[in-house]
XYZ file of N, CA and C in Angstrom:
207
model
N -5.017 -17.245 -17.583
C -4.055 -17.179 -16.936
C -4.174 -18.197 -15.837
N -3.119 -18.874 -15.465
C -3.374 -19.818 -14.438
C -3.692 -19.124 -12.855
N -4.461 -19.616 -12.145
C -4.809 -18.991 -11.043
C -3.526 -18.702 -9.824
N -2.729 -19.725 -9.872
C -1.761 -19.586 -8.928
C -0.986 -18.555 -9.468
N -0.533 -18.235 -10.886
C 0.170 -16.970 -11.426
C -0.564 -15.740 -10.931
N -1.878 -15.557 -10.985
C -2.584 -14.580 -10.661
C -2.522 -14.107 -9.285
N -2.598 -15.062 -8.601
C -2.436 -15.011 -6.997
C -0.973 -14.317 -6.977
N 0.017 -15.087 -7.363
C 1.516 -14.506 -7.035
C 1.431 -13.126 -7.692
N 0.995 -12.855 -8.700
C 1.170 -11.332 -9.338
C 0.200 -10.424 -8.377
N -0.674 -10.633 -7.696
C -1.596 -9.879 -7.039
C -0.816 -9.828 -5.615
N -0.319 -10.914 -5.209
C 0.753 -10.768 -3.812
C 1.743 -9.835 -3.972
N 2.420 -9.964 -5.172
C 3.572 -9.234 -5.451
C 3.208 -7.466 -5.589
N 1.983 -7.179 -6.203
C 1.556 -6.073 -6.448
C 1.368 -5.524 -4.997
N 0.727 -6.196 -4.101
C 0.264 -5.898 -2.440
C 1.636 -5.758 -1.940
N 2.736 -6.464 -2.116
C 4.017 -6.078 -1.366
C 4.428 -4.796 -1.840
N 4.190 -4.651 -2.993
C 4.944 -3.254 -3.668
C 3.955 -2.103 -3.034
N 2.804 -2.301 -2.937
C 1.913 -1.208 -2.490
C 2.191 -0.957 -0.910
N 2.576 -2.218 -0.293
C 2.765 -2.095 1.160
C 4.077 -1.451 1.366
N 5.150 -1.515 0.422
C 6.350 -0.806 0.728
C 6.194 0.468 0.363
N 5.569 0.826 -0.673
C 5.211 2.355 -1.134
C 4.579 2.989 0.151
N 3.506 2.312 0.655
C 2.725 3.057 1.972
C 3.975 3.132 3.022
N 4.773 2.249 3.185
C 5.452 2.477 4.276
C 6.550 3.545 4.035
N 6.815 3.626 2.986
C 7.840 4.600 2.425
C 7.194 6.128 2.605
N 6.149 6.282 1.993
C 5.285 7.416 2.028
C 5.014 7.962 3.600
N 4.853 7.055 4.338
C 4.497 7.450 5.834
C 5.880 8.076 6.301
N 6.892 7.470 5.909
C 8.257 7.880 6.537
C 8.402 9.266 6.015
N 7.966 9.784 4.927
C 8.326 10.787 4.369
C 7.393 11.957 5.167
N 6.543 11.768 5.963
C 5.748 12.409 6.663
C 6.778 13.038 7.796
N 7.674 12.345 8.296
C 8.553 12.686 9.282
C 9.597 13.794 8.473
N 10.181 13.398 7.384
C 10.686 14.208 6.745
C 10.516 15.525 6.285
N 9.044 15.638 6.161
C 8.733 16.792 5.759
C 8.083 17.745 7.049
N 8.412 17.303 8.147
C 8.161 18.047 9.368
C 8.805 19.353 9.608
N 9.830 19.367 9.082
C 10.790 20.463 9.121
C 10.474 21.252 8.110
N 9.617 21.113 7.115
C 9.143 22.141 5.946
C 7.946 22.811 5.939
N 7.346 22.529 7.201
C 5.788 23.470 7.208
C 4.870 22.570 7.230
N 3.656 23.171 7.545
C 2.474 22.347 7.234
C 1.827 21.887 6.260
N 2.241 22.725 5.250
C 1.666 22.611 3.870
C 2.448 21.093 3.170
N 3.685 20.969 3.689
C 4.650 19.820 3.122
C 3.929 18.668 4.038
N 3.766 18.731 5.252
C 3.152 17.798 6.079
C 1.827 17.341 5.555
N 0.973 18.369 5.212
C -0.271 17.767 4.725
C -0.325 17.107 3.448
N 0.514 17.655 2.581
C 0.735 17.014 1.211
C 1.574 15.576 1.548
N 2.276 15.246 2.511
C 2.847 13.956 2.544
C 1.947 13.167 3.170
N 1.112 13.762 4.191
C -0.007 12.795 4.815
C -1.290 12.368 3.768
N -1.214 13.256 2.964
C -2.317 13.132 1.775
C -1.797 11.775 0.830
N -0.482 12.168 0.569
C -0.001 11.120 -0.266
C 0.153 9.528 0.458
N 0.372 9.779 1.740
C 0.633 8.358 2.517
C -0.775 7.791 2.395
N -1.855 8.557 2.711
C -3.358 7.822 2.969
C -3.681 7.311 1.776
N -3.363 7.999 0.562
C -3.687 7.285 -0.784
C -2.841 5.993 -0.978
N -1.581 5.999 -0.641
C -0.899 4.805 -0.750
C -1.419 3.763 0.216
N -1.759 4.096 1.383
C -2.524 3.201 2.261
C -3.707 2.397 1.798
N -4.440 3.396 1.131
C -5.693 3.079 0.525
C -5.537 2.022 -0.434
N -4.470 2.195 -1.389
C -4.157 1.035 -2.370
C -3.902 -0.168 -1.987
N -2.937 0.011 -0.776
C -2.474 -1.283 -0.183
C -3.653 -2.146 0.210
N -4.517 -1.364 1.123
C -5.689 -1.990 1.656
C -6.707 -2.541 0.492
N -6.885 -1.896 -0.576
C -7.532 -2.146 -1.664
C -6.974 -3.608 -2.068
N -5.648 -3.980 -2.240
C -4.951 -5.165 -2.635
C -5.161 -6.161 -1.721
N -5.156 -5.686 -0.345
C -5.219 -6.763 0.760
C -6.794 -7.169 0.457
N -7.675 -6.622 0.386
C -9.171 -6.921 0.336
C -9.317 -7.787 -0.926
N -8.588 -7.650 -1.895
C -8.635 -8.460 -3.161
C -7.872 -9.726 -2.784
N -6.842 -9.872 -2.255
C -6.472 -10.913 -1.734
C -7.353 -11.626 -0.799
N -7.785 -11.066 0.090
C -8.696 -11.729 1.031
C -9.946 -12.454 0.472
N -10.418 -11.658 -0.702
C -11.466 -12.372 -1.374
C -11.111 -13.723 -2.004
N -9.752 -13.820 -2.432
C -9.311 -14.807 -3.019
C -9.098 -16.199 -1.938
N -9.100 -15.696 -0.595
C -8.533 -16.548 0.522
C -7.197 -16.475 0.691
N -6.460 -15.605 0.435
C -5.000 -15.181 0.660
C -5.082 -14.256 1.757
N -4.492 -14.687 2.837
C -4.100 -13.899 4.205
C -3.014 -13.062 3.927
N -2.970 -11.609 4.229
C -1.812 -11.017 4.203
C -1.525 -10.496 5.743
N -0.255 -10.414 6.192
C 0.042 -10.210 7.347
C 0.304 -8.439 7.370
N -0.128 -7.916 8.405
C 0.236 -6.259 8.377
C 1.265 -6.041 9.381
């Protein structure tokens, strides 16, 4: 696979993970009315999404690609 194609695919994956993390953090606000268990579940899910996003950002950083937060 061409390195530029690999970079582009990884950047696209990072952008999807970033959008997913943003969405999951928004769900925490929506869960606020549903009680502490719903808030905790939404928080856990958002944390996992942020961890995935950060993992892709780290991989891109090793390739010399800088991502903006």
